[in-house]
PDB file of C-alpha atoms in Angstrom:
ATOM      1  CA  MET M   1    -104.033 -25.305 -83.158  1.00 45.00           C
ATOM      2  CA  GLN M   2    -103.422 -28.502 -85.185  1.00 43.00           C
ATOM      3  CA  ARG M   3    -102.519 -32.184 -84.320  1.00 40.00           C
ATOM      4  CA  PHE M   4     -99.267 -33.968 -84.996  1.00 39.00           C
ATOM      5  CA  LEU M   5     -97.835 -37.280 -84.059  1.00 38.00           C
ATOM      6  CA  SER M   6     -94.265 -37.318 -82.695  1.00 40.00           C
ATOM      7  CA  SER M   7     -91.777 -40.212 -82.745  1.00 42.00           C
ATOM      8  CA  SER M   8     -92.667 -41.001 -79.134  1.00 45.00           C
ATOM      9  CA  CYS M   9     -96.363 -41.594 -80.103  1.00 42.00           C
ATOM     10  CA  LEU M  10     -97.476 -38.408 -78.335  1.00 78.00           C
ATOM     11  CA  PHE M  11     -99.507 -35.697 -80.001  1.00 81.00           C
ATOM     12  CA  SER M  12     -98.593 -31.959 -80.263  1.00 87.00           C
ATOM     13  CA  VAL M  13    -101.183 -29.243 -80.236  1.00 90.00           C
ATOM     14  CA  ARG M  14    -100.397 -26.101 -81.936  1.00 90.00           C
ATOM     15  CA  PHE M  15    -100.772 -22.885 -79.812  1.00 89.00           C
ATOM     16  CA  LEU M  16    -101.076 -19.352 -81.146  1.00 87.00           C
ATOM     17  CA  ILE M  17     -99.696 -16.403 -79.191  1.00 82.00           C
ATOM     18  CA  SER M  18    -100.384 -12.785 -80.189  1.00 75.00           C
ATOM     19  CA  SER M  19     -97.372 -10.658 -81.224  1.00 68.00           C
ATOM     20  CA  THR M  20     -97.501  -6.928 -80.593  1.00 66.00           C
ATOM     21  CA  GLY M  21     -96.927  -4.779 -83.694  1.00 67.00           C
ATOM     22  CA  GLN M  22     -96.342  -7.803 -85.953  1.00 69.00           C
ATOM     23  CA  LEU M  23     -98.202  -8.897 -89.073  1.00 73.00           C
ATOM     24  CA  LYS M  24     -98.265 -12.568 -88.019  1.00 78.00           C
ATOM     25  CA  PRO M  25     -98.530 -14.186 -84.602  1.00 82.00           C
ATOM     26  CA  LEU M  26     -96.120 -16.746 -83.270  1.00 84.00           C
ATOM     27  CA  CYS M  27     -97.125 -20.380 -82.804  1.00 87.00           C
ATOM     28  CA  TYR M  28     -95.507 -23.440 -81.206  1.00 87.00           C
ATOM     29  CA  ASP M  29     -96.388 -27.098 -80.786  1.00 88.00           C
ATOM     30  CA  GLN M  30     -97.106 -28.159 -77.267  1.00 88.00           C
ATOM     31  CA  PRO M  31     -96.690 -31.901 -76.387  1.00 85.00           C
ATOM     32  CA  ALA M  32     -99.798 -33.845 -75.461  1.00 82.00           C
ATOM     33  CA  PRO M  33    -101.418 -35.634 -73.637  1.00 85.00           C
ATOM     34  CA  PHE M  34    -100.367 -34.030 -70.435  1.00 90.00           C
ATOM     35  CA  LYS M  35    -101.913 -32.119 -67.430  1.00 92.00           C
ATOM     36  CA  TYR M  36    -100.557 -28.605 -67.585  1.00 93.00           C
ATOM     37  CA  ARG M  37    -100.133 -25.675 -65.304  1.00 94.00           C
ATOM     38  CA  MET M  38    -101.969 -23.133 -67.474  1.00 94.00           C
ATOM     39  CA  LEU M  39    -101.855 -19.983 -65.260  1.00 94.00           C
ATOM     40  CA  ILE M  40    -100.105 -19.476 -61.906  1.00 93.00           C
ATOM     41  CA  ASP M  41    -100.398 -16.218 -59.965  1.00 92.00           C
ATOM     42  CA  PRO M  42     -99.501 -16.918 -56.270  1.00 91.00           C
ATOM     43  CA  SER M  43     -99.800 -13.157 -55.334  1.00 90.00           C
ATOM     44  CA  SER M  44    -103.568 -13.248 -56.037  1.00 92.00           C
ATOM     45  CA  GLY M  45    -104.078 -16.938 -55.240  1.00 95.00           C
ATOM     46  CA  PHE M  46    -105.118 -17.790 -58.833  1.00 96.00           C
ATOM     47  CA  PHE M  47    -104.246 -21.192 -60.264  1.00 96.00           C
ATOM     48  CA  MET M  48    -105.603 -22.813 -63.541  1.00 97.00           C
ATOM     49  CA  ASN M  49    -104.624 -26.329 -64.606  1.00 97.00           C
ATOM     50  CA  GLY M  50    -105.873 -28.311 -67.563  1.00 96.00           C
ATOM     51  CA  GLU M  51    -105.686 -31.699 -69.257  1.00 95.00           C
ATOM     52  CA  LEU M  52    -104.530 -31.320 -72.873  1.00 93.00           C
ATOM     53  CA  VAL M  53    -105.485 -34.130 -75.213  1.00 90.00           C
ATOM     54  CA  SER M  54    -105.003 -34.533 -78.953  1.00 82.00           C
ATOM     55  CA  ASN M  55    -107.455 -31.834 -80.069  1.00 86.00           C
ATOM     56  CA  GLY M  56    -107.622 -29.370 -77.107  1.00 94.00           C
ATOM     57  CA  PHE M  57    -108.423 -29.350 -73.403  1.00 96.00           C
ATOM     58  CA  ARG M  58    -110.659 -32.075 -72.002  1.00 95.00           C
ATOM     59  CA  ARG M  59    -110.932 -30.694 -68.475  1.00 96.00           C
ATOM     60  CA  ILE M  60    -109.893 -27.362 -66.749  1.00 98.00           C
ATOM     61  CA  LEU M  61    -109.805 -26.531 -63.038  1.00 97.00           C
ATOM     62  CA  ILE M  62    -109.528 -23.031 -61.564  1.00 98.00           C
ATOM     63  CA  GLN M  63    -108.741 -22.445 -57.873  1.00 97.00           C
ATOM     64  CA  PHE M  64    -108.903 -18.816 -56.512  1.00 97.00           C
ATOM     65  CA  LYS M  65    -107.953 -17.789 -53.011  1.00 94.00           C
ATOM     66  CA  ASP M  66    -108.406 -21.354 -51.616  1.00 91.00           C
ATOM     67  CA  LYS M  67    -112.122 -20.690 -51.666  1.00 94.00           C
ATOM     68  CA  TYR M  68    -113.470 -20.476 -55.097  1.00 97.00           C
ATOM     69  CA  TYR M  69    -113.357 -23.432 -57.419  1.00 97.00           C
ATOM     70  CA  LEU M  70    -114.501 -23.853 -61.070  1.00 97.00           C
ATOM     71  CA  LYS M  71    -114.342 -27.155 -62.927  1.00 97.00           C
ATOM     72  CA  LEU M  72    -114.999 -27.148 -66.593  1.00 97.00           C
ATOM     73  CA  SER M  73    -115.357 -30.220 -68.811  1.00 97.00           C
ATOM     74  CA  THR M  74    -116.881 -30.783 -72.266  1.00 96.00           C
ATOM     75  CA  HIS M  75    -120.102 -32.035 -70.536  1.00 95.00           C
ATOM     76  CA  ASN M  76    -120.744 -29.399 -67.890  1.00 95.00           C
ATOM     77  CA  ILE M  77    -119.400 -26.597 -65.600  1.00 95.00           C
ATOM     78  CA  ARG M  78    -119.330 -26.812 -61.801  1.00 95.00           C
ATOM     79  CA  TYR M  79    -118.776 -23.898 -59.462  1.00 96.00           C
ATOM     80  CA  TYR M  80    -118.508 -24.069 -55.677  1.00 95.00           C
ATOM     81  CA  ASP M  81    -117.219 -21.818 -52.921  1.00 95.00           C
ATOM     82  CA  GLY M  82    -118.490 -23.328 -49.644  1.00 89.00           C
ATOM     83  CA  LEU M  83    -121.771 -21.550 -49.770  1.00 92.00           C
ATOM     84  CA  ASN M  84    -122.790 -22.148 -53.457  1.00 93.00           C
ATOM     85  CA  ASP M  85    -122.544 -25.418 -55.416  1.00 95.00           C
ATOM     86  CA  LEU M  86    -123.806 -24.868 -58.911  1.00 92.00           C
ATOM     87  CA  THR M  87    -123.649 -27.042 -62.037  1.00 92.00           C
ATOM     88  CA  PHE M  88    -124.343 -25.569 -65.468  1.00 90.00           C
ATOM     89  CA  LEU M  89    -124.748 -27.333 -68.897  1.00 92.00           C
ATOM     90  CA  TRP M  90    -123.114 -25.685 -71.917  1.00 92.00           C
ATOM     91  CA  GLU M  91    -126.466 -25.612 -73.674  1.00 85.00           C
ATOM     92  CA  GLN M  92    -128.198 -23.486 -70.906  1.00 82.00           C
ATOM     93  CA  GLU M  93    -127.854 -19.779 -70.560  1.00 70.00           C
ATOM     94  CA  PRO M  94    -128.277 -18.763 -66.904  1.00 66.00           C
ATOM     95  CA  PRO M  95    -128.175 -15.112 -65.826  1.00 68.00           C
ATOM     96  CA  GLU M  96    -124.868 -13.665 -64.811  1.00 82.00           C
ATOM     97  CA  PHE M  97    -123.596 -15.159 -61.520  1.00 91.00           C
ATOM     98  CA  GLN M  98    -121.465 -12.838 -59.282  1.00 92.00           C
ATOM     99  CA  ILE M  99    -120.100 -13.086 -55.826  1.00 91.00           C
ATOM    100  CA  ASP M 100    -117.309 -11.038 -54.300  1.00 91.00           C
ATOM    101  CA  SER M 101    -114.612 -10.745 -56.985  1.00 92.00           C
ATOM    102  CA  VAL M 102    -115.884 -13.667 -59.081  1.00 96.00           C
ATOM    103  CA  SER M 103    -118.230 -13.410 -62.014  1.00 96.00           C
ATOM    104  CA  MET M 104    -119.359 -15.798 -64.705  1.00 95.00           C
ATOM    105  CA  ILE M 105    -121.536 -15.503 -67.780  1.00 94.00           C
ATOM    106  CA  LEU M 106    -122.507 -18.438 -69.979  1.00 93.00           C
ATOM    107  CA  LYS M 107    -123.698 -17.800 -73.522  1.00 90.00           C
ATOM    108  CA  ASP M 108    -123.493 -19.535 -76.837  1.00 87.00           C
ATOM    109  CA  ASN M 109    -121.018 -22.190 -75.745  1.00 92.00           C
ATOM    110  CA  GLU M 110    -118.753 -19.584 -74.123  1.00 94.00           C
ATOM    111  CA  MET M 111    -118.175 -19.257 -70.385  1.00 95.00           C
ATOM    112  CA  ASP M 112    -116.769 -15.814 -69.471  1.00 96.00           C
ATOM    113  CA  VAL M 113    -115.059 -15.975 -66.134  1.00 97.00           C
ATOM    114  CA  THR M 114    -113.443 -13.181 -64.076  1.00 96.00           C
ATOM    115  CA  MET M 115    -111.674 -13.947 -60.791  1.00 96.00           C
ATOM    116  CA  GLY M 116    -109.872 -11.039 -59.353  1.00 93.00           C
ATOM    117  CA  THR M 117    -107.970  -9.288 -62.152  1.00 91.00           C
ATOM    118  CA  ILE M 118    -107.806 -12.308 -64.410  1.00 94.00           C
ATOM    119  CA  ARG M 119    -110.395 -12.863 -67.077  1.00 95.00           C
ATOM    120  CA  VAL M 120    -110.671 -16.077 -69.223  1.00 96.00           C
ATOM    121  CA  VAL M 121    -113.307 -16.846 -71.841  1.00 96.00           C
ATOM    122  CA  PHE M 122    -113.636 -20.623 -72.244  1.00 97.00           C
ATOM    123  CA  LEU M 123    -114.953 -21.804 -75.637  1.00 97.00           C
ATOM    124  CA  LEU M 124    -116.445 -25.226 -76.318  1.00 97.00           C
ATOM    125  CA  HIS M 125    -115.489 -26.428 -79.785  1.00 96.00           C
ATOM    126  CA  LYS M 126    -116.433 -29.485 -81.821  1.00 94.00           C
ATOM    127  CA  GLU M 127    -114.194 -30.877 -84.493  1.00 90.00           C
ATOM    128  CA  ASN M 128    -114.312 -34.215 -86.273  1.00 87.00           C
ATOM    129  CA  GLY M 129    -117.092 -35.303 -83.876  1.00 89.00           C
ATOM    130  CA  GLU M 130    -115.057 -34.523 -80.734  1.00 92.00           C
ATOM    131  CA  PHE M 131    -115.672 -31.762 -78.245  1.00 95.00           C
ATOM    132  CA  PHE M 132    -112.876 -29.853 -76.514  1.00 96.00           C
ATOM    133  CA  LEU M 133    -112.264 -26.657 -74.529  1.00 98.00           C
ATOM    134  CA  TRP M 134    -110.014 -23.760 -75.396  1.00 96.00           C
ATOM    135  CA  PRO M 135    -109.302 -20.623 -73.232  1.00 95.00           C
ATOM    136  CA  ASP M 136    -109.002 -17.108 -74.495  1.00 94.00           C
ATOM    137  CA  VAL M 137    -106.939 -15.606 -71.727  1.00 92.00           C
ATOM    138  CA  LYS M 138    -107.136 -11.904 -71.074  1.00 88.00           C
ATOM    139  CA  LEU M 139    -104.416 -10.808 -68.652  1.00 81.00           C
ATOM    140  CA  PRO M 140    -104.041  -7.324 -67.054  1.00 74.00           C
ATOM    141  CA  PRO M 141    -101.173  -5.183 -68.481  1.00 71.00           C
ATOM    142  CA  ASN M 142     -97.712  -6.006 -67.144  1.00 72.00           C
ATOM    143  CA  ALA M 143     -99.024  -9.087 -65.323  1.00 73.00           C
ATOM    144  CA  ASP M 144     -96.330 -11.353 -63.974  1.00 80.00           C
ATOM    145  CA  ILE M 145     -98.108 -14.678 -64.374  1.00 87.00           C
ATOM    146  CA  LYS M 146     -96.553 -18.048 -64.980  1.00 88.00           C
ATOM    147  CA  GLY M 147     -97.854 -21.081 -66.848  1.00 89.00           C
ATOM    148  CA  ILE M 148     -98.256 -22.101 -70.506  1.00 89.00           C
ATOM    149  CA  PHE M 149    -100.741 -19.219 -70.965  1.00 88.00           C
ATOM    150  CA  GLY M 150     -98.823 -16.786 -68.824  1.00 84.00           C
ATOM    151  CA  LYS M 151     -97.642 -14.785 -71.845  1.00 70.00           C
ATOM    152  CA  ALA M 152    -100.703 -13.387 -73.637  1.00 57.00           C
ATOM    153  CA  ASN M 153     -98.589 -11.224 -75.899  1.00 55.00           C
ATOM    154  CA  LEU M 154     -94.974 -11.315 -77.168  1.00 58.00           C
ATOM    155  CA  GLN M 155     -92.728  -8.973 -79.122  1.00 56.00           C
ATOM    156  CA  TYR M 156     -90.121 -10.414 -81.426  1.00 56.00           C
ATOM    157  CA  GLU M 157     -87.434  -9.241 -83.779  1.00 55.00           C
ATOM    158  CA  GLU M 158     -85.636 -11.396 -86.398  1.00 53.00           C
ATOM    159  CA  LEU M 159     -81.968 -10.653 -86.088  1.00 49.00           C
ATOM    160  CA  PRO M 160     -79.280 -11.686 -88.538  1.00 50.00           C
ATOM    161  CA  GLY M 161     -77.571 -14.901 -87.528  1.00 46.00           C
ATOM    162  CA  SER M 162     -80.292 -15.807 -84.967  1.00 45.00           C
ATOM    163  CA  LEU M 163     -81.004 -19.454 -84.287  1.00 43.00           C
ATOM    164  CA  ILE M 164     -84.602 -19.066 -85.207  1.00 47.00           C
ATOM    165  CA  ASN M 165     -85.084 -18.154 -88.917  1.00 45.00           C
ATOM    166  CA  LEU M 166     -88.693 -17.002 -89.031  1.00 47.00           C
ATOM    167  CA  GLY M 167     -88.673 -16.789 -92.788  1.00 47.00           C
ATOM    168  CA  ASP M 168     -88.353 -20.605 -93.122  1.00 51.00           C
ATOM    169  CA  LYS M 169     -91.048 -21.492 -90.666  1.00 65.00           C
ATOM    170  CA  GLN M 170     -94.302 -19.891 -91.850  1.00 71.00           C
ATOM    171  CA  VAL M 171     -97.204 -22.316 -91.195  1.00 80.00           C
ATOM    172  CA  ASN M 172    -100.992 -22.219 -90.591  1.00 85.00           C
ATOM    173  CA  ALA M 173    -102.791 -22.645 -87.265  1.00 87.00           C
ATOM    174  CA  THR M 174    -106.501 -22.584 -86.229  1.00 90.00           C
ATOM    175  CA  ASP M 175    -107.273 -19.864 -83.715  1.00 90.00           C
ATOM    176  CA  TYR M 176    -109.622 -21.550 -81.220  1.00 91.00           C
ATOM    177  CA  ARG M 177    -109.637 -18.388 -79.105  1.00 90.00           C
ATOM    178  CA  ARG M 178    -112.464 -17.301 -81.458  1.00 90.00           C
ATOM    179  CA  SER M 179    -115.799 -19.110 -81.833  1.00 91.00           C
ATOM    180  CA  SER M 180    -115.457 -18.954 -85.637  1.00 90.00           C
ATOM    181  CA  ALA M 181    -112.043 -20.723 -85.315  1.00 90.00           C
ATOM    182  CA  PRO M 182    -110.309 -18.921 -88.249  1.00 91.00           C
ATOM    183  CA  VAL M 183    -107.121 -20.285 -89.808  1.00 90.00           C
ATOM    184  CA  LEU M 184    -104.225 -17.895 -89.476  1.00 88.00           C
ATOM    185  CA  GLY M 185    -100.702 -17.749 -90.866  1.00 87.00           C
ATOM    186  CA  CYS M 186     -98.008 -17.750 -88.076  1.00 86.00           C
ATOM    187  CA  TRP M 187     -94.326 -18.097 -87.475  1.00 83.00           C
ATOM    188  CA  LEU M 188     -93.594 -21.527 -85.948  1.00 86.00           C
ATOM    189  CA  VAL M 189     -91.005 -21.451 -83.154  1.00 84.00           C
ATOM    190  CA  PRO M 190     -89.835 -24.077 -80.626  1.00 82.00           C
ATOM    191  CA  TYR M 191     -91.951 -24.108 -77.500  1.00 80.00           C
ATOM    192  CA  GLU M 192     -88.745 -23.550 -75.523  1.00 78.00           C
ATOM    193  CA  SER M 193     -88.472 -20.036 -76.929  1.00 76.00           C
ATOM    194  CA  VAL M 194     -91.909 -19.151 -75.584  1.00 77.00           C
ATOM    195  CA  LEU M 195     -91.958 -21.189 -72.329  1.00 77.00           C
ATOM    196  CA  PRO M 196     -88.586 -20.488 -70.646  1.00 68.00           C
ATOM    197  CA  GLY M 197     -87.314 -23.003 -68.042  1.00 73.00           C
ATOM    198  CA  GLU M 198     -87.659 -26.770 -67.725  1.00 80.00           C
ATOM    199  CA  PHE M 199     -90.573 -28.484 -69.433  1.00 81.00           C
ATOM    200  CA  SER M 200     -91.287 -30.382 -66.150  1.00 83.00           C
ATOM    201  CA  ASN M 201     -92.150 -26.960 -64.457  1.00 86.00           C
ATOM    202  CA  PHE M 202     -95.350 -26.867 -66.508  1.00 88.00           C
ATOM    203  CA  ILE M 203     -96.434 -30.455 -65.961  1.00 88.00           C
ATOM    204  CA  LEU M 204     -98.995 -31.295 -63.247  1.00 83.00           C
ATOM    205  CA  VAL M 205     -98.354 -34.746 -61.736  1.00 72.00           C
ATOM    206  CA  LEU M 206    -101.260 -34.813 -59.324  1.00 63.00           C
ATOM    207  CA  LYS M 207    -104.846 -35.658 -60.118  1.00 61.00           C
ATOM    208  CA  LEU M 208    -106.550 -32.771 -61.908  1.00 55.00           C
ATOM    209  CA  LEU M 209    -110.148 -33.502 -61.038  1.00 51.00           C
ATOM    210  CA  HIS M 210    -111.848 -35.908 -58.715  1.00 48.00           C
TER     211      HIS M 210
END
């Protein structure tokens, strides 16, 4: 993930996406600032939205089965389900919290969350004096999930005469899915090739958090 300034005075944030059987992952530049639909799985009732700013995510909201809610910001984490209303600070390390098909573990600025079959590890990073969140999404095999993080893994093949010439677009990106944030080489592709459909389908126009 890196920052760039476009002609319309918006930033782009560089996303990495793993590539099965390939030496280098793919990466693409996602426009910011916007509120994005990050994961959408209507069959299980799982929805994750986030506010992307110039360095990462400022706030993220998860809704599961219209009952379980998790709000993450760079300041704290709030969970509520009608019976429980809990607030955690990133610096504290409470024991594992579990109820029904929901579990959470907070440790070393990482919140490991499982809701149903979807697991996401949220990492709190600091860069140039600014804090931001980044999700490491771990989807079940063959999951049919939408959103900008709906494709946890891609396969690609460079074909002669293709519109995307991978050989000319090798760049570097920081992998914020890891606490060490290593810099990796990747093949830069247009985000349209990773996120099919209209760009507006991934934009959230309502308020993210109250």
